[in-house]
Amino acid sequence: MKTLKKCLLAMVILLNSQFAVAQVQDKNRIKIKLNEALQANRLDLATGFAEALLNKADSPDDYLLGASVFELKGEQKKSDPLYLKALEFKNGEQFKVYHDLGYVYLRRSDHGKAKSYMLNSLQMNAAQPELNHVLSAIYQVDKKPDSALIYGLKAYQQIPTNPDYIKQLANYYLRAGNLEEAIVYLEKLSGKEKGNDSAKLALAGLYLKTDDFAKALPLYQSLSQDSLDRHDFLYGLATCYLETEQPYDAAQTISKAIAMTGNPQKSYYDLLIQSYAATGEHHKVIQTYQNGLEKGISSYGNWLTEYNTAVNEVKNELITLDQSPGLIQKASLVKLSAIYLAAKDYGSAIKVINEYKKLGGMDNDSTKIVAASAYLGLQRYSEAKEALTGTDKTFSAENAGLFVAILYKLKDYQSLIGILEGPNKEETTLDQDLRDDLLFRSYSKLGDQKKASKYLHLSN
């Protein structure tokens, strides 16, 4: 009985479809009804209108529209001959046929034929920016970046205001590791979509990667309140504050981010520690380590153990200083300064080094490293450089890592490159990945993308 009902229902649907088609004789009306059926996802009804249209077909559009119904039904044996029929028409609109066939084969994931039809269409009519845009995407998927760039640029040059074309070029340069060029296009996008936080964040993220914190900062500050209620965006803002030498604002901002997140993130606590260290608030550094340990960051326990050992050493050294004059006293001061540095008490480390010098102590590698590292932690970069090089303006190979870190903060990229690529580069003790990263960033900052690309790692 159920089977009979199903058969009767199918016959009713078929008769209704045939009746509906029969009522429409005008070709234009047939096309309208066919499109309505397609929009309603009524392929049964659309099939009837398609067959009626094909009986009256006298243009490539007729054959393409009819073929689209069979394409959607997966009946390629019926659609393919109709595409060939459409190609038989030789007129000024033939580029449209190639255009549509390009999309047909793209839908079938046949990139070879899709590209062939699209390129033929562009040869007949180059003014098709969206086709250039799609071709660029296909070439990118096919791992042919040079061709992807050619067609992406063509699309952008034809409509330079289209945000999709701008995004495509920005993503291309990102994948190629050319961050500076990617920034150029993201800046255009951000300017066109001023109310769009995602465009601002993409650009701000790139500024962070290229250490252009002064440009990233206003973008983070201009975010809507909805975005600033997210802890990861606050982390970016806090990073900008710290790197633009506003550690108090950095500490306040990252504290909000930590309060928002349920699971403790070590990177957030590390940033807060750096911020307090830069402000010289050593007691808050210690408190942050303790808070992080309580939240489950176990590695902070090791640091606190070392810190407590350092505190006891400080007490012993202070007793030694009270009881020992001359050479022993100077040696104790040097040791004491290193203890303060290890405990991230940068202000006290510098104070002790200055006391050492007042007693006639001479600079050596140990005192230079302590003083320079302390000034670096306090974001006093010029003083850090002077402390490390001393009056003779030189540094040892063992100090090269610290020296290039200071040069990078001072934006002295030429000098940094000179050290890392100079005749004595093998004497420096830098890790190869770190060396390459610094060279990549430095050449990028100087606008030499060709040399920068030599040092590009996937991690960049």
CSV table of C-alpha atoms in Angstrom, one decimal:
chain,number,residue,atom,x,y,z
A,1,MET,CA,0.0,0.0,0.0
A,2,LYS,CA,2.8,2.4,0.9
A,3,THR,CA,4.6,1.6,-2.4
A,4,LEU,CA,1.4,2.4,-4.3
A,5,LYS,CA,1.1,5.7,-2.5
A,6,LYS,CA,4.7,6.6,-3.3
A,7,CYS,CA,4.1,5.8,-7.0
A,8,LEU,CA,0.9,7.9,-7.2
A,9,LEU,CA,2.7,10.8,-5.5
A,10,ALA,CA,5.6,10.6,-8.0
A,11,MET,CA,3.1,10.6,-10.9
A,12,VAL,CA,1.3,13.6,-9.4
A,13,ILE,CA,4.6,15.5,-9.2
A,14,LEU,CA,5.6,14.5,-12.7
A,15,LEU,CA,2.2,15.5,-14.1
A,16,ASN,CA,2.3,18.8,-12.3
A,17,SER,CA,5.8,19.5,-13.6
A,18,GLN,CA,4.7,18.6,-17.2
A,19,PHE,CA,1.6,20.8,-16.8
A,20,ALA,CA,3.6,23.7,-15.5
A,21,VAL,CA,6.1,23.5,-18.4
A,22,ALA,CA,3.3,23.1,-20.9
A,23,GLN,CA,1.7,26.4,-19.7
A,24,VAL,CA,4.9,28.3,-20.7
A,25,GLN,CA,5.7,28.6,-24.4
A,26,ASP,CA,7.6,31.8,-24.7
A,27,LYS,CA,11.4,31.2,-24.5
A,28,ASN,CA,12.1,34.2,-22.2
A,29,ARG,CA,9.3,33.1,-19.9
A,30,ILE,CA,10.8,29.5,-19.9
A,31,LYS,CA,14.2,30.9,-18.8
A,32,ILE,CA,12.6,32.9,-16.0
A,33,LYS,CA,10.7,29.8,-14.8
A,34,LEU,CA,13.8,27.7,-15.1
A,35,ASN,CA,15.8,30.1,-12.9
A,36,GLU,CA,13.0,30.2,-10.4
A,37,ALA,CA,13.0,26.4,-10.2
A,38,LEU,CA,16.8,26.4,-9.7
A,39,GLN,CA,16.6,28.9,-6.9
A,40,ALA,CA,13.9,26.8,-5.2
A,41,ASN,CA,16.2,23.7,-5.7
A,42,ARG,CA,13.4,22.0,-7.7
A,43,LEU,CA,15.6,20.1,-10.1
A,44,ASP,CA,12.6,18.0,-11.2
A,45,LEU,CA,10.7,21.1,-12.3
A,46,ALA,CA,13.9,22.7,-13.7
A,47,THR,CA,14.6,19.6,-15.9
A,48,GLY,CA,11.3,20.1,-17.7
A,49,PHE,CA,11.9,23.7,-18.3
A,50,ALA,CA,15.5,23.0,-19.5
A,51,GLU,CA,14.2,20.5,-22.0
A,52,ALA,CA,11.7,23.0,-23.2
A,53,LEU,CA,14.4,25.7,-23.5
A,54,LEU,CA,16.7,23.4,-25.4
A,55,ASN,CA,14.0,22.7,-28.0
A,56,LYS,CA,13.9,26.5,-28.7
A,57,ALA,CA,17.7,27.1,-28.1
A,58,ASP,CA,19.3,29.5,-30.6
A,59,SER,CA,22.1,31.1,-28.5
A,60,PRO,CA,25.0,30.0,-26.4
A,61,ASP,CA,23.3,31.3,-23.3
A,62,ASP,CA,20.4,28.9,-23.9
A,63,TYR,CA,22.6,25.9,-24.1
A,64,LEU,CA,24.7,26.9,-21.1
A,65,LEU,CA,21.6,27.4,-18.9
A,66,GLY,CA,20.1,24.1,-20.0
A,67,ALA,CA,23.4,22.4,-19.4
A,68,SER,CA,23.6,23.8,-15.9
A,69,VAL,CA,20.5,21.8,-14.8
A,70,PHE,CA,22.1,18.5,-15.9
A,71,GLU,CA,25.4,19.6,-14.4
A,72,LEU,CA,23.7,20.0,-11.0
A,73,LYS,CA,22.1,16.6,-11.4
A,74,GLY,CA,25.5,15.1,-12.0
A,75,GLU,CA,24.5,14.0,-15.5
A,76,GLN,CA,27.7,15.1,-17.4
A,77,LYS,CA,26.9,12.9,-20.4
A,78,LYS,CA,24.0,15.2,-21.0
A,79,SER,CA,25.6,18.5,-20.1
A,80,ASP,CA,28.9,18.1,-22.0
A,81,PRO,CA,27.4,17.9,-25.5
A,82,LEU,CA,25.4,21.1,-24.7
A,83,TYR,CA,28.6,22.9,-23.7
A,84,LEU,CA,30.1,21.9,-27.1
A,85,LYS,CA,26.9,23.3,-28.8
A,86,ALA,CA,27.5,26.6,-27.0
A,87,LEU,CA,31.0,26.8,-28.2
A,88,GLU,CA,29.8,26.5,-31.9
A,89,PHE,CA,28.5,30.0,-31.8
A,90,LYS,CA,31.1,32.4,-33.2
A,91,ASN,CA,30.3,35.9,-32.0
A,92,GLY,CA,31.6,38.7,-29.9
A,93,GLU,CA,30.1,37.0,-26.7
A,94,GLN,CA,32.1,33.8,-27.0
A,95,PHE,CA,34.4,34.8,-24.1
A,96,LYS,CA,31.3,34.4,-21.9
A,97,VAL,CA,31.0,30.8,-22.9
A,98,TYR,CA,34.7,30.1,-22.0
A,99,HIS,CA,34.2,32.1,-18.8
A,100,ASP,CA,31.3,29.9,-17.7
A,101,LEU,CA,33.0,26.7,-18.8
A,102,GLY,CA,36.0,27.7,-16.7
A,103,TYR,CA,33.7,27.7,-13.6
A,104,VAL,CA,32.1,24.4,-14.6
A,105,TYR,CA,35.4,22.6,-14.6
A,106,LEU,CA,36.5,24.4,-11.5
A,107,ARG,CA,33.4,23.0,-9.8
A,108,ARG,CA,34.5,19.6,-11.1
A,109,SER,CA,38.0,20.2,-9.5
A,110,ASP,CA,39.6,19.9,-13.0
A,111,HIS,CA,42.0,22.7,-12.6
A,112,GLY,CA,43.7,22.0,-16.0
A,113,LYS,CA,40.6,22.5,-18.0
A,114,ALA,CA,39.3,25.3,-15.8
A,115,LYS,CA,42.5,27.3,-16.4
A,116,SER,CA,42.4,26.6,-20.1
A,117,TYR,CA,38.9,27.9,-20.5
A,118,MET,CA,39.5,30.9,-18.3
A,119,LEU,CA,42.7,31.9,-20.1
A,120,ASN,CA,40.9,31.6,-23.5
A,121,SER,CA,38.2,33.9,-22.1
A,122,LEU,CA,40.7,36.5,-21.0
A,123,GLN,CA,42.4,36.4,-24.4
A,124,MET,CA,39.1,37.4,-25.9
A,125,ASN,CA,38.3,40.0,-23.2
A,126,ALA,CA,41.0,41.0,-20.7
A,127,ALA,CA,38.6,43.2,-18.7
A,128,GLN,CA,37.5,40.4,-16.4
A,129,PRO,CA,39.0,41.2,-13.0
A,130,GLU,CA,37.1,38.5,-11.1
A,131,LEU,CA,38.4,35.9,-13.6
A,132,ASN,CA,42.0,37.0,-12.9
A,133,HIS,CA,41.2,36.8,-9.2
A,134,VAL,CA,40.0,33.2,-9.5
A,135,LEU,CA,42.9,32.2,-11.7
A,136,SER,CA,45.3,33.6,-9.1
A,137,ALA,CA,43.6,31.4,-6.4
A,138,ILE,CA,43.8,28.3,-8.6
A,139,TYR,CA,47.5,28.8,-9.4
A,140,GLN,CA,48.1,29.3,-5.6
A,141,VAL,CA,46.4,26.0,-4.9
A,142,ASP,CA,48.5,24.4,-7.7
A,143,LYS,CA,51.6,25.7,-6.0
A,144,LYS,CA,52.6,28.0,-8.9
A,145,PRO,CA,53.2,31.2,-6.9
A,146,ASP,CA,54.6,33.2,-9.8
A,147,SER,CA,51.5,32.8,-11.9
A,148,ALA,CA,49.3,33.4,-8.9
A,149,LEU,CA,51.0,36.8,-8.4
A,150,ILE,CA,50.6,37.7,-12.1
A,151,TYR,CA,46.9,37.2,-12.1
A,152,GLY,CA,46.4,38.6,-8.6
A,153,LEU,CA,48.1,41.8,-9.6
A,154,LYS,CA,46.0,42.0,-12.8
A,155,ALA,CA,42.8,41.7,-10.8
A,156,TYR,CA,44.0,44.4,-8.3
A,157,GLN,CA,45.1,46.7,-11.1
A,158,GLN,CA,41.7,46.5,-12.7
A,159,ILE,CA,39.8,47.3,-9.5
A,160,PRO,CA,42.3,48.5,-6.9
A,161,THR,CA,39.4,49.2,-4.4
A,162,ASN,CA,38.1,45.7,-4.2
A,163,PRO,CA,38.9,44.3,-0.7
A,164,ASP,CA,39.0,40.7,-1.9
A,165,TYR,CA,41.7,41.5,-4.4
A,166,ILE,CA,43.7,43.4,-1.8
A,167,LYS,CA,43.4,40.5,0.7
A,168,GLN,CA,44.5,38.0,-2.0
A,169,LEU,CA,47.7,39.9,-2.6
A,170,ALA,CA,48.4,40.4,1.1
A,171,ASN,CA,48.0,36.7,1.7
A,172,TYR,CA,50.2,35.9,-1.3
A,173,TYR,CA,53.1,38.0,0.1
A,174,LEU,CA,52.5,36.5,3.6
A,175,ARG,CA,53.0,33.0,2.2
A,176,ALA,CA,56.1,34.2,0.3
A,177,GLY,CA,57.5,35.6,3.5
A,178,ASN,CA,57.6,39.1,2.2
A,179,LEU,CA,56.1,40.8,5.2
A,180,GLU,CA,56.8,44.3,4.2
A,181,GLU,CA,54.9,44.0,0.9
A,182,ALA,CA,52.1,42.2,2.7
A,183,ILE,CA,51.9,45.2,5.1
A,184,VAL,CA,51.5,47.5,2.1
A,185,TYR,CA,48.3,45.8,1.0
A,186,LEU,CA,46.9,45.3,4.5
A,187,GLU,CA,47.4,49.0,5.1
A,188,LYS,CA,45.3,49.7,2.0
A,189,LEU,CA,42.6,47.2,3.3
A,190,SER,CA,42.6,48.7,6.8
A,191,GLY,CA,42.1,52.2,5.3
A,192,LYS,CA,39.1,51.0,3.3
A,193,GLU,CA,37.6,49.0,6.1
A,194,LYS,CA,38.1,51.4,9.1
A,195,GLY,CA,35.2,49.8,11.0
A,196,ASN,CA,36.5,46.3,10.5
A,197,ASP,CA,38.4,45.0,13.4
A,198,SER,CA,39.6,41.9,11.6
A,199,ALA,CA,41.4,44.1,9.0
A,200,LYS,CA,43.0,46.1,11.8
A,201,LEU,CA,44.1,43.0,13.7
A,202,ALA,CA,45.6,41.4,10.6
A,203,LEU,CA,47.7,44.5,10.0
A,204,ALA,CA,48.6,44.8,13.7
A,205,GLY,CA,49.7,41.2,13.8
A,206,LEU,CA,52.1,41.8,10.9
A,207,TYR,CA,53.4,44.9,12.6
A,208,LEU,CA,54.2,42.8,15.7
A,209,LYS,CA,56.0,40.2,13.5
A,210,THR,CA,58.1,43.0,12.0
A,211,ASP,CA,58.7,44.6,15.4
A,212,ASP,CA,56.9,47.8,14.3
A,213,PHE,CA,55.2,48.3,17.6
A,214,ALA,CA,54.7,52.0,17.3
A,215,LYS,CA,52.4,51.4,14.3
A,216,ALA,CA,50.7,48.4,15.9
A,217,LEU,CA,49.8,50.3,19.0
A,218,PRO,CA,47.2,52.8,17.6
A,219,LEU,CA,45.5,49.9,15.7
A,220,TYR,CA,45.0,48.0,18.9
A,221,GLN,CA,43.9,51.2,20.7
A,222,SER,CA,41.3,51.8,18.0
A,223,LEU,CA,39.6,48.4,18.3
A,224,SER,CA,36.0,48.2,19.4
A,225,GLN,CA,35.2,47.3,23.0
A,226,ASP,CA,34.0,43.9,21.9
A,227,SER,CA,37.5,43.1,20.6
A,228,LEU,CA,39.2,44.6,23.6
A,229,ASP,CA,37.1,42.2,25.8
A,230,ARG,CA,39.2,39.4,24.4
A,231,HIS,CA,42.3,38.5,26.3
A,232,ASP,CA,44.5,37.6,23.3
A,233,PHE,CA,44.0,41.1,21.8
A,234,LEU,CA,44.9,42.6,25.1
A,235,TYR,CA,48.1,40.6,25.0
A,236,GLY,CA,48.9,42.2,21.7
A,237,LEU,CA,48.2,45.7,23.1
A,238,ALA,CA,50.3,45.0,26.2
A,239,THR,CA,53.2,43.8,24.0
A,240,CYS,CA,53.0,47.1,22.1
A,241,TYR,CA,53.1,49.1,25.3
A,242,LEU,CA,56.1,47.3,26.6
A,243,GLU,CA,58.0,47.5,23.4
A,244,THR,CA,57.3,51.2,23.0
A,245,GLU,CA,58.7,51.8,26.5
A,246,GLN,CA,55.4,52.2,28.4
A,247,PRO,CA,55.8,49.4,30.9
A,248,TYR,CA,53.3,50.7,33.4
A,249,ASP,CA,50.5,50.6,30.7
A,250,ALA,CA,51.8,47.2,29.7
A,251,ALA,CA,51.5,45.8,33.2
A,252,GLN,CA,48.0,47.2,33.6
A,253,THR,CA,46.8,45.8,30.3
A,254,ILE,CA,48.3,42.3,30.6
A,255,SER,CA,46.9,42.1,34.1
A,256,LYS,CA,43.4,42.5,32.6
A,257,ALA,CA,44.1,39.8,30.1
A,258,ILE,CA,45.3,37.4,32.9
A,259,ALA,CA,42.1,38.1,34.8
A,260,MET,CA,40.0,37.3,31.8
A,261,THR,CA,41.5,33.9,31.0
A,262,GLY,CA,40.5,30.9,33.0
A,263,ASN,CA,43.6,28.8,32.1
A,264,PRO,CA,46.9,30.4,33.1
A,265,GLN,CA,49.1,31.1,30.0
A,266,LYS,CA,52.8,31.3,30.8
A,267,SER,CA,53.4,33.9,28.0
A,268,TYR,CA,51.0,36.3,29.7
A,269,TYR,CA,52.7,35.9,33.1
A,270,ASP,CA,56.1,36.3,31.4
A,271,LEU,CA,55.0,39.6,29.8
A,272,LEU,CA,53.8,40.8,33.2
A,273,ILE,CA,57.1,39.9,34.8
A,274,GLN,CA,59.0,41.8,32.0
A,275,SER,CA,56.7,44.8,32.5
A,276,TYR,CA,57.3,45.0,36.3
A,277,ALA,CA,61.0,44.4,35.8
A,278,ALA,CA,61.1,47.3,33.4
A,279,THR,CA,59.4,49.6,35.9
A,280,GLY,CA,61.8,48.5,38.6
A,281,GLU,CA,59.0,47.1,40.8
A,282,HIS,CA,61.0,44.1,41.9
A,283,HIS,CA,58.5,43.1,44.6
A,284,LYS,CA,55.8,42.8,42.0
A,285,VAL,CA,58.1,40.6,39.8
A,286,ILE,CA,58.4,38.1,42.8
A,287,GLN,CA,54.7,38.3,43.5
A,288,THR,CA,53.9,37.5,39.8
A,289,TYR,CA,56.2,34.4,39.9
A,290,GLN,CA,54.4,33.3,43.1
A,291,ASN,CA,50.9,33.8,41.5
A,292,GLY,CA,51.9,32.0,38.4
A,293,LEU,CA,53.2,29.0,40.5
A,294,GLU,CA,49.9,28.9,42.4
A,295,LYS,CA,48.1,28.8,39.0
A,296,GLY,CA,50.0,25.8,37.9
A,297,ILE,CA,53.1,27.2,36.0
A,298,SER,CA,55.5,24.7,37.6
A,299,SER,CA,58.7,26.2,36.0
A,300,TYR,CA,58.2,29.2,38.1
A,301,GLY,CA,58.9,27.0,41.2
A,302,ASN,CA,62.5,26.5,39.9
A,303,TRP,CA,63.0,30.2,39.5
A,304,LEU,CA,61.7,31.0,43.0
A,305,THR,CA,64.0,28.4,44.5
A,306,GLU,CA,66.9,30.0,42.7
A,307,TYR,CA,65.7,33.4,43.8
A,308,ASN,CA,65.5,32.4,47.5
A,309,THR,CA,69.1,31.0,47.2
A,310,ALA,CA,70.1,34.3,45.7
A,311,VAL,CA,68.5,36.2,48.6
A,312,ASN,CA,70.6,34.2,51.1
A,313,GLU,CA,73.7,34.8,49.0
A,314,VAL,CA,72.9,38.6,49.0
A,315,LYS,CA,72.7,38.5,52.8
A,316,ASN,CA,76.1,36.7,53.0
A,317,GLU,CA,77.7,39.1,50.5
A,318,LEU,CA,76.4,42.1,52.4
A,319,ILE,CA,78.1,40.7,55.5
A,320,THR,CA,81.3,40.2,53.6
A,321,LEU,CA,81.1,43.8,52.3
A,322,ASP,CA,80.8,45.1,55.9
A,323,GLN,CA,83.8,43.1,57.1
A,324,SER,CA,86.2,43.0,54.1
A,325,PRO,CA,88.0,46.0,52.6
A,326,GLY,CA,89.8,46.5,49.3
A,327,LEU,CA,90.0,43.7,46.8
A,328,ILE,CA,87.7,41.3,48.5
A,329,GLN,CA,85.1,44.0,48.8
A,330,LYS,CA,85.3,44.7,45.0
A,331,ALA,CA,85.0,41.0,44.2
A,332,SER,CA,81.9,40.7,46.5
A,333,LEU,CA,80.3,43.7,44.7
A,334,VAL,CA,80.7,42.0,41.3
A,335,LYS,CA,79.2,38.8,42.6
A,336,LEU,CA,76.4,40.7,44.3
A,337,SER,CA,75.5,42.6,41.1
A,338,ALA,CA,75.3,39.2,39.2
A,339,ILE,CA,72.9,37.9,42.0
A,340,TYR,CA,70.7,40.9,41.6
A,341,LEU,CA,70.6,40.5,37.8
A,342,ALA,CA,69.6,36.8,38.1
A,343,ALA,CA,66.8,37.9,40.4
A,344,LYS,CA,65.7,40.5,37.8
A,345,ASP,CA,66.4,43.3,40.3
A,346,TYR,CA,67.9,45.4,37.6
A,347,GLY,CA,68.0,48.7,39.5
A,348,SER,CA,69.9,47.1,42.4
A,349,ALA,CA,72.3,45.4,39.9
A,350,ILE,CA,73.2,48.7,38.3
A,351,LYS,CA,73.5,50.4,41.7
A,352,VAL,CA,76.0,47.8,42.9
A,353,ILE,CA,78.1,48.1,39.7
A,354,ASN,CA,78.3,51.8,40.2
A,355,GLU,CA,79.5,51.3,43.8
A,356,TYR,CA,82.1,48.9,42.5
A,357,LYS,CA,83.4,51.5,40.1
A,358,LYS,CA,83.5,54.2,42.8
A,359,LEU,CA,85.9,51.9,44.7
A,360,GLY,CA,88.2,51.9,41.7
A,361,GLY,CA,87.0,48.7,40.2
A,362,MET,CA,87.9,48.2,36.5
A,363,ASP,CA,85.4,47.1,33.8
A,364,ASN,CA,85.7,43.5,32.7
A,365,ASP,CA,83.5,41.1,30.8
A,366,SER,CA,81.5,40.2,33.9
A,367,THR,CA,80.7,43.8,34.9
A,368,LYS,CA,79.9,44.8,31.4
A,369,ILE,CA,77.5,41.9,30.9
A,370,VAL,CA,75.7,42.6,34.2
A,371,ALA,CA,75.4,46.4,33.6
A,372,ALA,CA,74.4,46.0,29.9
A,373,SER,CA,71.8,43.3,30.7
A,374,ALA,CA,70.3,45.3,33.5
A,375,TYR,CA,70.0,48.4,31.3
A,376,LEU,CA,68.5,46.3,28.6
A,377,GLY,CA,65.9,44.9,31.1
A,378,LEU,CA,65.0,48.5,32.0
A,379,GLN,CA,64.7,49.4,28.3
A,380,ARG,CA,67.6,51.9,28.6
A,381,TYR,CA,69.2,50.8,25.3
A,382,SER,CA,71.8,53.5,24.7
A,383,GLU,CA,73.1,53.0,28.2
A,384,ALA,CA,73.2,49.3,27.7
A,385,LYS,CA,75.3,49.7,24.6
A,386,GLU,CA,77.7,52.1,26.3
A,387,ALA,CA,78.0,49.7,29.3
A,388,LEU,CA,78.8,46.7,27.1
A,389,THR,CA,81.4,48.4,24.9
A,390,GLY,CA,83.0,50.6,27.6
A,391,THR,CA,85.3,53.5,26.8
A,392,ASP,CA,87.2,51.5,24.1
A,393,LYS,CA,83.9,51.0,22.2
A,394,THR,CA,84.6,47.3,21.6
A,395,PHE,CA,83.1,44.0,22.7
A,396,SER,CA,84.3,40.4,23.0
A,397,ALA,CA,83.0,37.6,20.9
A,398,GLU,CA,81.3,36.1,24.0
A,399,ASN,CA,79.2,39.2,24.3
A,400,ALA,CA,78.2,39.3,20.7
A,401,GLY,CA,74.7,37.9,21.4
A,402,LEU,CA,73.9,40.5,24.0
A,403,PHE,CA,75.4,43.3,21.8
A,404,VAL,CA,73.3,42.4,18.7
A,405,ALA,CA,70.2,42.3,20.9
A,406,ILE,CA,71.0,45.9,22.0
A,407,LEU,CA,71.7,47.0,18.5
A,408,TYR,CA,68.4,45.5,17.3
A,409,LYS,CA,66.5,47.5,20.0
A,410,LEU,CA,68.4,50.6,18.9
A,411,LYS,CA,67.3,49.9,15.3
A,412,ASP,CA,71.0,49.9,14.2
A,413,TYR,CA,70.4,47.2,11.6
A,414,GLN,CA,73.5,48.0,9.5
A,415,SER,CA,75.8,47.5,12.5
A,416,LEU,CA,74.0,44.3,13.5
A,417,ILE,CA,74.4,42.9,10.0
A,418,GLY,CA,78.0,43.9,10.0
A,419,ILE,CA,78.6,41.7,13.1
A,420,LEU,CA,76.6,38.7,11.9
A,421,GLU,CA,78.0,38.7,8.4
A,422,GLY,CA,81.4,40.3,9.0
A,423,PRO,CA,84.8,38.6,8.9
A,424,ASN,CA,84.6,37.5,12.5
A,425,LYS,CA,81.0,36.1,12.3
A,426,GLU,CA,82.2,32.6,13.2
A,427,GLU,CA,83.5,33.8,16.5
A,428,THR,CA,80.1,34.8,17.7
A,429,THR,CA,78.3,32.3,19.8
A,430,LEU,CA,74.7,32.8,18.5
A,431,ASP,CA,72.4,30.0,17.7
A,432,GLN,CA,72.0,29.6,13.9
A,433,ASP,CA,68.3,30.0,13.9
A,434,LEU,CA,68.5,33.2,16.0
A,435,ARG,CA,71.2,34.5,13.8
A,436,ASP,CA,69.1,33.9,10.7
A,437,ASP,CA,66.0,35.4,12.3
A,438,LEU,CA,67.9,38.6,13.2
A,439,LEU,CA,69.3,38.9,9.7
A,440,PHE,CA,65.9,38.3,8.2
A,441,ARG,CA,64.3,41.0,10.3
A,442,SER,CA,67.2,43.4,9.8
A,443,TYR,CA,67.2,43.1,6.0
A,444,SER,CA,63.4,43.4,6.0
A,445,LYS,CA,63.6,46.6,8.0
A,446,LEU,CA,66.1,48.0,5.6
A,447,GLY,CA,63.8,47.1,2.7
A,448,ASP,CA,66.1,44.5,1.1
A,449,GLN,CA,63.7,41.7,0.6
A,450,LYS,CA,66.0,39.7,-1.7
A,451,LYS,CA,68.6,39.4,1.0
A,452,ALA,CA,66.0,38.9,3.7
A,453,SER,CA,64.5,35.9,1.9
A,454,LYS,CA,67.9,34.1,2.2
A,455,TYR,CA,67.4,33.9,5.9
A,456,LEU,CA,63.7,33.2,5.9
A,457,HIS,CA,62.6,30.2,8.0
A,458,LEU,CA,59.1,28.8,8.1
A,459,SER,CA,58.9,30.0,11.7
A,460,ASN,CA,59.2,33.6,10.5
